[in-house]
Tab-separated table of C-alpha atoms in Angstrom:
chain	number	residue	atom	x	y	z
A	3	UNK	CA	7.483	-50.581	8.160
A	4	UNK	CA	9.833	-50.496	11.882
A	5	UNK	CA	13.180	-51.132	12.359
A	6	UNK	CA	16.215	-48.583	11.787
A	7	UNK	CA	14.557	-48.540	8.317
A	8	UNK	CA	11.807	-47.131	9.425
A	9	UNK	CA	13.568	-44.175	11.567
A	10	UNK	CA	13.683	-40.794	9.480
A	11	UNK	CA	17.282	-40.333	9.702
A	12	UNK	CA	18.014	-43.339	7.546
A	13	UNK	CA	16.368	-42.159	4.727
A	14	UNK	CA	17.172	-38.186	5.044
A	15	UNK	CA	20.688	-38.537	6.252
A	16	UNK	CA	22.295	-42.353	5.947
A	17	UNK	CA	20.998	-42.929	2.821
A	18	UNK	CA	23.036	-40.763	0.967
A	19	UNK	CA	26.135	-42.337	2.509
A	20	UNK	CA	25.174	-45.684	1.495
A	21	UNK	CA	24.269	-44.055	-2.269
A	22	UNK	CA	27.559	-42.198	-2.655
A	23	UNK	CA	26.102	-38.826	-1.913
A	24	UNK	CA	28.411	-38.232	1.056
A	25	UNK	CA	30.732	-35.731	-0.002
A	26	UNK	CA	27.789	-33.303	-1.760
A	27	UNK	CA	27.036	-30.340	0.420
A	28	UNK	CA	23.774	-30.322	2.402
A	29	UNK	CA	24.339	-27.230	4.210
A	30	UNK	CA	25.982	-23.643	3.969
A	31	UNK	CA	25.718	-20.897	6.714
A	32	UNK	CA	27.176	-17.737	6.913
A	33	UNK	CA	30.509	-19.744	8.870
A	34	UNK	CA	30.640	-23.487	7.919
A	35	UNK	CA	29.843	-25.408	5.096
A	36	UNK	CA	28.200	-29.032	5.823
A	37	UNK	CA	28.431	-32.430	3.670
A	38	UNK	CA	26.289	-35.357	3.856
A	39	UNK	CA	29.042	-37.417	4.944
A	40	UNK	CA	29.593	-34.817	7.873
A	41	UNK	CA	26.187	-34.353	8.546
A	42	UNK	CA	25.812	-38.004	9.511
A	43	UNK	CA	28.670	-38.104	11.311
A	44	UNK	CA	27.612	-35.068	13.328
A	45	UNK	CA	24.279	-36.371	13.940
A	46	UNK	CA	25.829	-39.805	15.441
A	47	UNK	CA	27.748	-37.383	17.861
A	48	UNK	CA	25.033	-35.467	18.736
A	49	UNK	CA	22.476	-38.853	19.114
A	50	UNK	CA	25.608	-40.207	21.274
A	51	UNK	CA	25.360	-37.008	23.625
A	52	UNK	CA	21.456	-37.596	24.368
A	53	UNK	CA	22.370	-41.551	24.912
A	54	UNK	CA	25.310	-40.682	27.281
A	55	UNK	CA	22.861	-37.969	29.358
A	56	UNK	CA	20.124	-40.703	29.809
A	57	UNK	CA	17.643	-38.888	27.813
A	58	UNK	CA	15.224	-41.798	26.588
A	59	UNK	CA	13.344	-42.572	23.854
A	60	UNK	CA	10.380	-40.440	23.348
A	61	UNK	CA	11.323	-37.976	25.899
A	62	UNK	CA	11.088	-33.962	24.115
A	63	UNK	CA	14.292	-31.869	23.301
A	64	UNK	CA	13.496	-28.419	22.633
A	65	UNK	CA	15.157	-26.516	20.006
A	66	UNK	CA	15.185	-22.618	20.409
A	67	UNK	CA	18.066	-22.467	17.300
A	68	UNK	CA	18.952	-19.814	14.840
A	69	UNK	CA	18.869	-21.286	11.080
A	70	UNK	CA	22.961	-22.601	11.093
A	71	UNK	CA	24.370	-25.812	10.559
A	72	UNK	CA	24.022	-26.816	14.075
A	73	UNK	CA	20.025	-26.870	13.532
A	74	UNK	CA	19.703	-30.096	11.348
A	75	UNK	CA	22.334	-31.299	13.449
A	76	UNK	CA	20.690	-31.220	16.484
A	77	UNK	CA	17.383	-32.077	14.495
A	78	UNK	CA	18.003	-35.052	13.177
A	79	UNK	CA	20.600	-36.392	15.886
A	80	UNK	CA	17.659	-36.268	18.177
A	81	UNK	CA	15.558	-38.069	15.549
A	82	UNK	CA	18.320	-40.699	15.289
A	83	UNK	CA	18.458	-41.312	19.063
A	84	UNK	CA	14.696	-41.882	18.852
A	85	UNK	CA	14.154	-38.646	20.908
A	86	UNK	CA	11.812	-35.752	19.625
A	87	UNK	CA	12.937	-32.636	18.878
A	88	UNK	CA	10.645	-29.931	19.622
A	89	UNK	CA	11.605	-26.628	17.299
A	90	UNK	CA	10.012	-23.301	19.306
A	91	UNK	CA	10.150	-20.036	17.203
A	92	UNK	CA	12.924	-17.942	18.078
A	93	UNK	CA	10.912	-14.837	17.993
A	94	UNK	CA	8.274	-15.526	20.830
A	95	UNK	CA	8.485	-13.728	23.921
A	96	UNK	CA	10.083	-15.390	26.863
A	97	UNK	CA	7.025	-15.893	28.527
A	98	UNK	CA	5.299	-18.087	25.553
A	99	UNK	CA	8.510	-19.769	24.999
A	100	UNK	CA	8.604	-21.190	28.833
A	101	UNK	CA	4.863	-22.298	28.313
A	102	UNK	CA	6.268	-24.246	25.304
A	103	UNK	CA	8.998	-25.894	27.576
A	104	UNK	CA	6.634	-26.321	30.473
A	105	UNK	CA	3.916	-27.796	28.015
A	106	UNK	CA	6.316	-30.105	26.122
A	107	UNK	CA	7.974	-31.304	29.306
A	108	UNK	CA	11.384	-30.810	27.342
A	109	UNK	CA	14.010	-33.020	29.057
A	110	UNK	CA	16.673	-30.718	27.618
A	111	UNK	CA	16.646	-27.465	25.606
A	112	UNK	CA	19.629	-26.499	22.969
A	113	UNK	CA	19.541	-23.097	22.367
A	114	UNK	CA	21.930	-20.659	20.107
A	115	UNK	CA	24.339	-18.481	22.575
A	116	UNK	CA	22.652	-15.220	21.486
A	117	UNK	CA	19.688	-16.303	22.583
A	118	UNK	CA	20.297	-17.916	25.500
A	119	UNK	CA	20.069	-14.543	27.907
A	120	UNK	CA	16.409	-13.771	27.378
A	121	UNK	CA	15.488	-16.901	28.063
A	122	UNK	CA	17.678	-17.646	31.443
A	123	UNK	CA	14.374	-16.454	33.584
A	124	UNK	CA	12.013	-19.307	32.253
A	125	UNK	CA	14.631	-22.556	32.234
A	126	UNK	CA	14.316	-23.095	36.261
A	127	UNK	CA	12.930	-26.995	35.370
A	128	UNK	CA	14.955	-27.959	32.245
A	129	UNK	CA	17.494	-30.802	33.339
A	130	UNK	CA	19.928	-29.662	30.692
A	131	UNK	CA	20.800	-27.019	28.584
A	132	UNK	CA	22.903	-27.089	25.854
A	133	UNK	CA	24.695	-24.175	24.366
A	134	UNK	CA	25.159	-23.807	20.268
A	135	UNK	CA	27.747	-21.481	18.750
A	136	UNK	CA	26.536	-20.076	15.604
A	137	UNK	CA	30.368	-19.497	14.242
A	138	UNK	CA	32.070	-22.585	15.735
A	139	UNK	CA	28.896	-25.075	16.713
A	140	UNK	CA	28.344	-27.782	19.204
A	141	UNK	CA	31.356	-28.283	21.780
A	142	UNK	CA	32.557	-31.546	23.311
A	143	UNK	CA	30.242	-33.733	21.195
A	144	UNK	CA	31.181	-37.403	22.112
A	145	UNK	CA	32.482	-40.223	19.549
A	146	UNK	CA	29.616	-41.105	17.218
A	147	UNK	CA	26.996	-44.023	17.734
A	148	UNK	CA	26.426	-45.168	14.619
A	149	UNK	CA	23.225	-46.838	16.270
A	150	UNK	CA	19.643	-45.495	14.488
A	151	UNK	CA	16.896	-46.493	17.092
A	152	UNK	CA	14.588	-48.648	15.325
A	153	UNK	CA	11.446	-47.165	14.884
A	154	UNK	CA	8.176	-47.512	13.156
A	155	UNK	CA	6.508	-45.363	10.457
A	156	UNK	CA	3.852	-44.340	12.197
A	157	UNK	CA	5.539	-43.606	15.612
A	158	UNK	CA	5.794	-39.970	16.681
A	159	UNK	CA	9.194	-38.369	15.356
A	160	UNK	CA	8.769	-34.565	16.342
A	161	UNK	CA	6.615	-32.055	17.537
A	162	UNK	CA	5.871	-28.711	15.892
A	163	UNK	CA	3.571	-26.142	17.823
A	164	UNK	CA	1.434	-23.522	15.621
A	165	UNK	CA	1.839	-19.953	15.798
A	166	UNK	CA	-0.471	-19.276	18.798
A	167	UNK	CA	-1.554	-16.024	16.883
A	168	UNK	CA	-5.309	-16.391	18.028
A	169	UNK	CA	-4.552	-18.092	21.483
A	170	UNK	CA	-1.903	-20.306	23.012
A	171	UNK	CA	0.456	-22.348	21.062
A	172	UNK	CA	-0.364	-25.885	20.162
A	173	UNK	CA	1.960	-29.277	19.867
A	174	UNK	CA	1.450	-31.047	16.751
A	175	UNK	CA	2.538	-34.319	16.625
A	176	UNK	CA	4.371	-35.530	13.754
A	177	UNK	CA	4.949	-38.930	12.796
A	178	UNK	CA	8.372	-40.411	10.963
A	179	UNK	CA	6.867	-40.773	7.648
A	180	UNK	CA	5.005	-37.438	7.584
A	181	UNK	CA	8.418	-35.728	6.137
A	182	UNK	CA	8.888	-37.803	3.129
A	183	UNK	CA	5.153	-37.732	2.533
A	184	UNK	CA	5.622	-34.083	1.920
A	185	UNK	CA	8.752	-34.714	-0.469
A	186	UNK	CA	7.036	-37.744	-2.029
A	187	UNK	CA	3.853	-35.232	-2.869
A	188	UNK	CA	4.876	-31.535	-3.024
A	189	UNK	CA	8.214	-31.821	-3.411
A	190	UNK	CA	8.722	-34.070	-6.175
A	191	UNK	CA	5.406	-33.379	-8.083
A	192	UNK	CA	5.114	-29.539	-8.059
A	193	UNK	CA	9.027	-28.603	-7.438
A	194	UNK	CA	10.766	-31.588	-9.079
A	195	UNK	CA	14.304	-30.921	-7.421
A	196	UNK	CA	17.287	-32.583	-7.974
A	197	UNK	CA	20.960	-33.036	-6.823
A	198	UNK	CA	21.905	-29.946	-8.516
A	199	UNK	CA	19.610	-27.944	-6.954
A	200	UNK	CA	20.569	-24.664	-4.197
A	201	UNK	CA	17.306	-23.474	-2.126
A	202	UNK	CA	17.130	-20.256	-0.181
A	203	UNK	CA	14.095	-20.240	2.177
A	204	UNK	CA	13.676	-16.908	3.894
A	205	UNK	CA	11.028	-18.864	5.961
A	206	UNK	CA	12.796	-20.381	9.008
A	207	UNK	CA	13.300	-23.907	10.025
A	208	UNK	CA	11.299	-23.585	13.327
A	209	UNK	CA	8.128	-23.743	11.257
A	210	UNK	CA	6.728	-26.025	9.017
A	211	UNK	CA	7.049	-24.263	5.804
A	212	UNK	CA	10.587	-23.629	6.267
A	213	UNK	CA	11.385	-27.131	7.612
A	214	UNK	CA	10.322	-28.453	4.150
A	215	UNK	CA	11.883	-25.765	2.322
A	216	UNK	CA	15.535	-25.911	3.887
A	217	UNK	CA	15.600	-29.795	4.861
A	218	UNK	CA	12.968	-32.173	4.205
A	219	UNK	CA	12.834	-31.291	-0.108
A	220	UNK	CA	16.427	-31.047	-0.549
A	221	UNK	CA	17.365	-33.572	1.387
A	222	UNK	CA	15.045	-36.135	-0.018
A	223	UNK	CA	17.162	-36.070	-3.122
A	224	UNK	CA	21.094	-34.638	-1.852
A	225	UNK	CA	20.539	-31.415	-2.797
A	226	UNK	CA	22.204	-28.549	-0.974
A	227	UNK	CA	20.264	-25.277	1.440
A	228	UNK	CA	21.431	-21.857	2.447
A	229	UNK	CA	20.920	-21.323	5.839
A	230	UNK	CA	20.870	-17.270	7.240
A	231	UNK	CA	20.216	-16.746	10.970
A	232	UNK	CA	19.545	-12.766	10.468
A	233	UNK	CA	16.122	-11.400	9.903
A	234	UNK	CA	15.264	-11.841	6.527
A	235	UNK	CA	14.806	-8.127	5.088
A	236	UNK	CA	14.824	-7.170	1.626
A	237	UNK	CA	18.492	-6.046	1.718
A	238	UNK	CA	19.965	-9.355	2.963
A	239	UNK	CA	17.565	-11.546	1.166
A	240	UNK	CA	19.005	-9.947	-2.203
A	241	UNK	CA	22.422	-10.532	-0.563
A	242	UNK	CA	22.167	-14.234	0.001
A	243	UNK	CA	20.631	-14.325	-3.341
A	244	UNK	CA	23.707	-12.897	-5.303
A	245	UNK	CA	25.982	-14.447	-2.998
A	246	UNK	CA	24.429	-18.019	-3.165
A	247	UNK	CA	22.801	-17.971	-6.319
A	248	UNK	CA	20.169	-20.327	-5.531
A	249	UNK	CA	17.778	-22.251	-7.789
A	250	UNK	CA	14.831	-22.281	-5.087
A	251	UNK	CA	13.622	-19.202	-3.213
A	252	UNK	CA	11.134	-19.631	-0.632
A	253	UNK	CA	9.201	-16.506	0.828
A	254	UNK	CA	5.637	-15.175	2.033
A	255	UNK	CA	3.878	-12.775	0.092
A	256	UNK	CA	4.850	-9.890	2.444
A	257	UNK	CA	8.410	-10.485	1.645
A	258	UNK	CA	7.777	-10.297	-1.931
A	259	UNK	CA	5.835	-7.278	-1.850
A	260	UNK	CA	8.951	-5.703	-0.024
A	261	UNK	CA	11.167	-7.230	-2.669
A	262	UNK	CA	8.941	-5.601	-4.881
A	263	UNK	CA	9.218	-2.459	-3.425
A	264	UNK	CA	13.181	-2.634	-3.362
A	265	UNK	CA	15.166	-0.491	-5.753
A	266	UNK	CA	17.702	-3.376	-6.671
A	267	UNK	CA	15.409	-5.852	-7.675
A	268	UNK	CA	16.048	-7.184	-11.126
A	269	UNK	CA	15.938	-10.242	-13.012
A	270	UNK	CA	16.634	-13.782	-11.052
A	271	UNK	CA	16.556	-11.744	-7.912
A	272	UNK	CA	19.915	-11.629	-7.853
A	273	UNK	CA	20.489	-15.347	-8.805
A	274	UNK	CA	21.433	-16.441	-12.556
A	275	UNK	CA	20.617	-19.381	-11.495
A	276	UNK	CA	16.686	-18.901	-10.060
A	277	UNK	CA	14.439	-21.163	-11.875
A	278	UNK	CA	11.506	-21.645	-9.046
A	279	UNK	CA	9.773	-19.259	-6.387
A	280	UNK	CA	7.125	-20.741	-4.117
A	281	UNK	CA	5.141	-18.743	-1.555
A	282	UNK	CA	2.871	-19.367	1.548
A	283	UNK	CA	1.838	-18.560	4.792
A	284	UNK	CA	-1.060	-16.280	3.539
A	285	UNK	CA	-2.646	-16.266	0.281
A	286	UNK	CA	-0.469	-14.282	-2.536
A	287	UNK	CA	-2.034	-11.291	-4.139
A	288	UNK	CA	-2.789	-11.686	-7.527
A	289	UNK	CA	-0.774	-8.189	-8.337
A	290	UNK	CA	2.154	-9.020	-6.465
A	291	UNK	CA	2.490	-12.470	-8.821
A	292	UNK	CA	2.051	-10.599	-12.137
A	293	UNK	CA	4.505	-7.935	-11.007
A	294	UNK	CA	6.999	-10.504	-9.745
A	295	UNK	CA	6.855	-12.732	-12.781
A	296	UNK	CA	7.484	-9.170	-15.178
A	297	UNK	CA	10.403	-7.446	-12.675
A	298	UNK	CA	12.076	-11.004	-11.990
A	299	UNK	CA	11.057	-13.150	-14.972
A	300	UNK	CA	10.211	-15.927	-12.646
A	301	UNK	CA	6.744	-17.406	-11.551
A	302	UNK	CA	5.780	-17.766	-8.255
A	303	UNK	CA	4.154	-21.055	-6.927
A	304	UNK	CA	1.354	-20.062	-4.350
A	305	UNK	CA	0.120	-22.590	-2.207
A	306	UNK	CA	-1.160	-23.521	1.500
A	307	UNK	CA	0.072	-25.742	4.053
A	308	UNK	CA	-0.365	-25.738	7.613
A	309	UNK	CA	1.434	-27.140	10.806
A	310	UNK	CA	-0.940	-29.559	10.908
A	311	UNK	CA	-0.619	-30.936	7.791
A	312	UNK	CA	3.222	-30.295	7.841
A	313	UNK	CA	3.522	-28.537	4.428
A	314	UNK	CA	1.493	-27.327	1.548
A	315	UNK	CA	-1.204	-29.451	-0.137
A	316	UNK	CA	-3.013	-27.224	-2.262
A	317	UNK	CA	-0.754	-25.382	-4.420
A	318	UNK	CA	-0.130	-23.920	-8.010
A	319	UNK	CA	2.308	-25.249	-10.398
A	320	UNK	CA	4.437	-24.800	-13.367
A	321	UNK	CA	2.578	-24.734	-16.582
A	322	UNK	CA	-0.528	-24.527	-14.637
A	323	UNK	CA	-0.373	-21.120	-12.791
A	324	UNK	CA	-3.625	-19.136	-12.052
A	325	UNK	CA	-2.729	-15.834	-9.833
A	326	UNK	CA	-5.326	-14.966	-7.361
A	327	UNK	CA	-6.353	-18.668	-6.759
A	328	UNK	CA	-4.193	-21.362	-4.436
A	329	UNK	CA	-4.239	-23.734	-7.559
A	330	UNK	CA	-5.157	-27.084	-7.454
A	331	UNK	CA	-4.715	-29.897	-4.596
A	332	UNK	CA	-1.141	-31.740	-4.940
A	333	UNK	CA	-1.192	-35.194	-6.305
A	334	UNK	CA	-1.712	-37.154	-3.209
A	335	UNK	CA	-3.899	-35.018	-1.249
A	336	UNK	CA	-7.440	-34.365	-1.710
A	337	UNK	CA	-9.365	-30.997	-0.926
A	338	UNK	CA	-13.026	-30.693	-0.281
A	339	UNK	CA	-14.914	-27.185	0.294
A	340	UNK	CA	-18.111	-27.578	2.884
A	341	UNK	CA	-20.632	-25.757	4.509
A	342	UNK	CA	-21.787	-26.203	7.942
A	343	UNK	CA	-23.892	-29.037	7.280
A	344	UNK	CA	-20.233	-30.925	6.180
A	345	UNK	CA	-21.864	-31.663	2.705
A	346	UNK	CA	-19.300	-30.464	-0.122
A	347	UNK	CA	-20.629	-26.580	-1.223
A	348	UNK	CA	-21.397	-25.716	-5.379
A	349	UNK	CA	-18.962	-24.784	-7.116
A	350	UNK	CA	-18.490	-21.230	-6.808
A	351	UNK	CA	-19.841	-21.045	-3.340
A	352	UNK	CA	-17.833	-20.366	-0.016
A	353	UNK	CA	-16.862	-23.083	2.783
A	354	UNK	CA	-14.480	-24.797	4.970
A	355	UNK	CA	-11.243	-25.989	3.094
A	356	UNK	CA	-10.671	-29.678	4.164
A	357	UNK	CA	-7.773	-31.633	3.484
A	358	UNK	CA	-6.957	-35.659	3.249
A	359	UNK	CA	-3.284	-36.853	2.764
A	360	UNK	CA	-0.531	-38.406	4.186
A	361	UNK	CA	1.412	-35.883	6.446
A	362	UNK	CA	-1.759	-34.668	8.657
A	363	UNK	CA	-0.545	-34.702	12.006
A	364	UNK	CA	-1.138	-37.122	14.906
A	365	UNK	CA	-3.402	-34.518	16.931
A	366	UNK	CA	-2.260	-31.963	19.700
A	367	UNK	CA	-0.497	-32.932	22.616
A	368	UNK	CA	-2.677	-32.661	25.403
A	369	UNK	CA	-5.488	-30.849	23.412
A	370	UNK	CA	-8.175	-33.527	23.014
A	371	UNK	CA	-10.932	-31.347	22.167
A	372	UNK	CA	-9.031	-29.474	19.695
A	373	UNK	CA	-7.641	-32.483	18.796
A	374	UNK	CA	-10.887	-33.761	17.873
A	375	UNK	CA	-12.407	-30.503	16.023
A	376	UNK	CA	-9.263	-30.344	14.012
A	377	UNK	CA	-8.706	-34.074	12.854
A	378	UNK	CA	-11.832	-35.769	12.067
A	379	UNK	CA	-11.193	-38.836	10.994
A	380	UNK	CA	-9.288	-38.854	7.525
A	381	UNK	CA	-10.392	-35.106	7.037
A	382	UNK	CA	-7.907	-32.484	8.478
A	383	UNK	CA	-10.372	-29.105	8.986
A	384	UNK	CA	-8.316	-26.136	8.274
A	385	UNK	CA	-10.492	-22.946	9.301
A	386	UNK	CA	-10.005	-21.356	6.142
A	387	UNK	CA	-12.765	-20.748	3.792
A	388	UNK	CA	-12.327	-21.227	0.492
A	389	UNK	CA	-14.331	-21.106	-3.250
A	390	UNK	CA	-13.592	-23.930	-5.900
A	391	UNK	CA	-14.407	-22.812	-9.174
A	392	UNK	CA	-16.117	-24.795	-11.594
A	393	UNK	CA	-12.680	-25.437	-13.371
A	394	UNK	CA	-11.256	-27.184	-10.038
A	395	UNK	CA	-9.085	-24.001	-8.920
A	396	UNK	CA	-9.513	-23.120	-5.426
A	397	UNK	CA	-9.642	-19.244	-4.362
A	398	UNK	CA	-9.111	-18.199	-0.742
A	399	UNK	CA	-11.601	-15.992	1.007
A	400	UNK	CA	-10.079	-15.350	4.515
A	401	UNK	CA	-9.998	-17.295	7.954
A	402	UNK	CA	-13.672	-18.392	8.731
A	403	UNK	CA	-13.666	-15.874	11.639
A	404	UNK	CA	-12.454	-13.238	9.517
A	405	UNK	CA	-15.329	-13.403	6.637
A	406	UNK	CA	-17.662	-10.200	6.874
A	407	UNK	CA	-21.316	-10.197	6.052
A	408	UNK	CA	-22.092	-6.749	4.826
A	409	UNK	CA	-25.571	-5.769	3.087
A	410	UNK	CA	-26.515	-9.328	3.627
A	411	UNK	CA	-23.435	-10.730	1.538
A	412	UNK	CA	-20.491	-12.811	2.526
A	413	UNK	CA	-17.475	-10.304	1.976
A	414	UNK	CA	-13.594	-11.662	1.867
A	415	UNK	CA	-11.362	-9.490	3.520
A	416	UNK	CA	-8.735	-11.038	1.401
A	417	UNK	CA	-10.609	-9.778	-1.958
A	418	UNK	CA	-10.821	-6.151	-0.681
A	419	UNK	CA	-6.814	-6.337	0.343
A	420	UNK	CA	-5.958	-7.681	-2.760
A	421	UNK	CA	-8.011	-5.088	-4.575
A	422	UNK	CA	-6.125	-2.254	-2.612
A	423	UNK	CA	-2.798	-3.862	-3.050
A	424	UNK	CA	-3.226	-3.872	-6.812
A	425	UNK	CA	-3.587	-0.131	-6.593
A	426	UNK	CA	0.132	1.679	-7.156
A	427	UNK	CA	-0.005	3.729	-3.786
A	428	UNK	CA	-0.193	0.397	-1.378
A	429	UNK	CA	2.613	-2.115	-0.270
A	430	UNK	CA	0.312	-3.909	2.465
A	431	UNK	CA	-3.418	-3.778	3.489
A	432	UNK	CA	-5.555	-5.189	6.220
A	433	UNK	CA	-9.079	-5.733	6.180
A	434	UNK	CA	-11.517	-6.279	9.360
A	435	UNK	CA	-15.134	-5.743	10.531
A	436	UNK	CA	-16.360	-2.961	12.048
A	437	UNK	CA	-19.797	-1.882	13.253
A	438	UNK	CA	-20.976	1.255	11.916
A	439	UNK	CA	-23.316	3.616	13.772
A	440	UNK	CA	-26.460	1.612	13.256
A	441	UNK	CA	-24.537	-1.667	14.612
A	442	UNK	CA	-24.105	-3.070	10.720
A	443	UNK	CA	-20.778	-4.339	9.878
A	444	UNK	CA	-18.627	-3.113	7.278
A	445	UNK	CA	-14.938	-3.191	6.040
A	446	UNK	CA	-12.427	-1.402	7.522
A	447	UNK	CA	-8.694	-1.002	6.053
A	448	UNK	CA	-5.708	-0.164	7.290
A	449	UNK	CA	-2.821	0.711	4.519
A	450	UNK	CA	0.527	0.723	4.409
A	451	UNK	CA	1.810	3.186	1.788
A	452	UNK	CA	4.527	2.624	-0.493
A	453	UNK	CA	7.570	5.607	0.063
A	454	UNK	CA	6.667	7.412	-3.098
A	455	UNK	CA	2.887	7.823	-1.786
A	456	UNK	CA	3.485	9.008	1.583
A	457	UNK	CA	3.398	12.710	1.310
A	458	UNK	CA	-0.174	12.564	0.071
A	459	UNK	CA	-3.182	14.410	1.638
A	460	UNK	CA	-5.221	11.482	3.493
A	461	UNK	CA	-8.311	12.444	2.651
A	462	UNK	CA	-8.000	12.182	-1.044
A	463	UNK	CA	-6.266	9.196	-1.156
A	464	UNK	CA	-8.783	7.773	1.010
A	465	UNK	CA	-11.319	8.571	-1.496
A	466	UNK	CA	-9.166	7.441	-4.243
A	467	UNK	CA	-8.581	3.980	-3.008
A	468	UNK	CA	-12.464	3.790	-1.903
A	469	UNK	CA	-13.172	4.209	-5.627
A	470	UNK	CA	-10.809	2.180	-6.864
A	471	UNK	CA	-12.092	-0.924	-4.433
A	472	UNK	CA	-15.570	-0.193	-5.874
A	473	UNK	CA	-14.504	-0.124	-9.488
A	474	UNK	CA	-12.419	-3.362	-8.990
A	475	UNK	CA	-14.655	-5.811	-7.218
A	476	UNK	CA	-18.010	-4.103	-6.006
A	477	UNK	CA	-19.600	-1.075	-4.937
A	478	UNK	CA	-20.862	-2.879	-1.588
A	479	UNK	CA	-17.489	-3.997	-0.752
A	480	UNK	CA	-15.498	-0.676	-0.200
A	481	UNK	CA	-13.665	-0.182	2.840
A	482	UNK	CA	-16.303	2.207	4.774
A	483	UNK	CA	-12.928	3.511	7.046
A	484	UNK	CA	-9.154	3.978	5.671
A	485	UNK	CA	-6.314	4.035	8.065
A	486	UNK	CA	-2.592	4.658	7.031
A	487	UNK	CA	-0.043	3.026	9.038
A	488	UNK	CA	3.703	2.508	9.714
A	489	UNK	CA	3.438	-1.582	9.865
A	490	UNK	CA	0.795	-4.064	10.349
A	491	UNK	CA	1.169	-6.608	13.164
A	492	UNK	CA	2.328	-10.247	12.032
A	493	UNK	CA	3.369	-13.328	13.612
A	494	UNK	CA	6.982	-14.617	13.223
A	495	UNK	CA	5.913	-16.512	10.096
A	496	UNK	CA	4.554	-13.468	8.476
A	497	UNK	CA	0.956	-13.506	9.038
A	498	UNK	CA	-1.344	-10.847	9.791
A	499	UNK	CA	-2.450	-10.648	13.011
A	500	UNK	CA	-5.998	-9.438	12.108
A	501	UNK	CA	-7.170	-10.147	15.566
A	502	UNK	CA	-5.235	-6.974	16.750
A	503	UNK	CA	-6.347	-5.224	14.121
A	504	UNK	CA	-10.003	-5.723	15.320
A	505	UNK	CA	-9.172	-4.875	18.734
A	506	UNK	CA	-8.007	-1.439	17.630
A	507	UNK	CA	-11.031	-1.203	15.552
């Protein structure tokens, strides 16, 4: 399909006006509320600003923006004009943000005012900088231009940069059809949102998980989303839950663990309308899911997605939840576990997870070799090690380069971490490989304790945790070394940076 109807902004924004949903609330932030009709007008005004500034179709406009109402205005306004928005992680160092600005060859930057001072040293080559005030919004927007740039469904609509946790960030190019594809698959088949739903995602808009949660999925059905510009601490999340009473909450395993340790967590996590919770970013430990269900009364639907696939393609679902697994492929996607020879591994044997589906990226910008290694024909190679059991459930083992061979047997760091987290003294755990005196690799654990356990004697607690792991998953898998730390290094999306722990080890 080509023409204005091929432009993703037609489906997600303009369609709601044609179908009579213009008066419904689309977004709420701490200062403002925006209806779909107001969003339609505001995106048309931002599109006019880009056209008036001479920013041509297919040029890039970078977004270093907090989660406020201006983010969807800029994102959809750019797509409306045929310009490619490139959201950038607001927590990156100025040097890394500067790398992305240069790599993307951005013709303009839209930046939230509080973030501008830190970025000024790296803005020398940006032709135009547009500042958004979180409270009052974008200033001096021209009259709306109602035109939607004619686009093909196969045309690149936006870029997202990978987290870059193990190297320089890579720009993943996504198509106009990709957004609707995730709404038609995961959102429709797993979440089942309706226009009456309200979504609150602790995961931010600048990366794929949050973009789908807070924009693509509610906007597909005319529902609303709560946007929160600050850090999603447990206190802040519970306050937002009480204030806005969302029906869907989206977080990451680290946040769920921190919320479970919060004294005020109870039924509904503050929202008497809460129906669904979802998790991604890293695999959800079984004990966290079970404790959340017991405490909050709502299951967590754990899934896996990626920047390359745009959102979740493998997930647990209502009525079919198997904690400790990532569930089964989302309808519309196919998953396989393959060995080094590219053949499917037998049930119960580990291999690399690969996926085929309609939301796969169009490749990495200016990274031909990496594109060829990841996007191989119809199949996207994830770099994650999985086991598919005889019943068709997929169990996460770790990143392919995180797997450990101990006493000649492959050991999943995640399995050891999951066993450690099941102990009542442990808040968080990360496991990496470390060589002993004989040069043999063994598990080494880094542990963040719960407050109540911090006064215990380290040597006795170490032995207690080692015995706990032996009893739970096997004597050869226990961590030979245990270090107690105040926190674990993480990316801005909440993923543990195990490579930094390997450097320490």
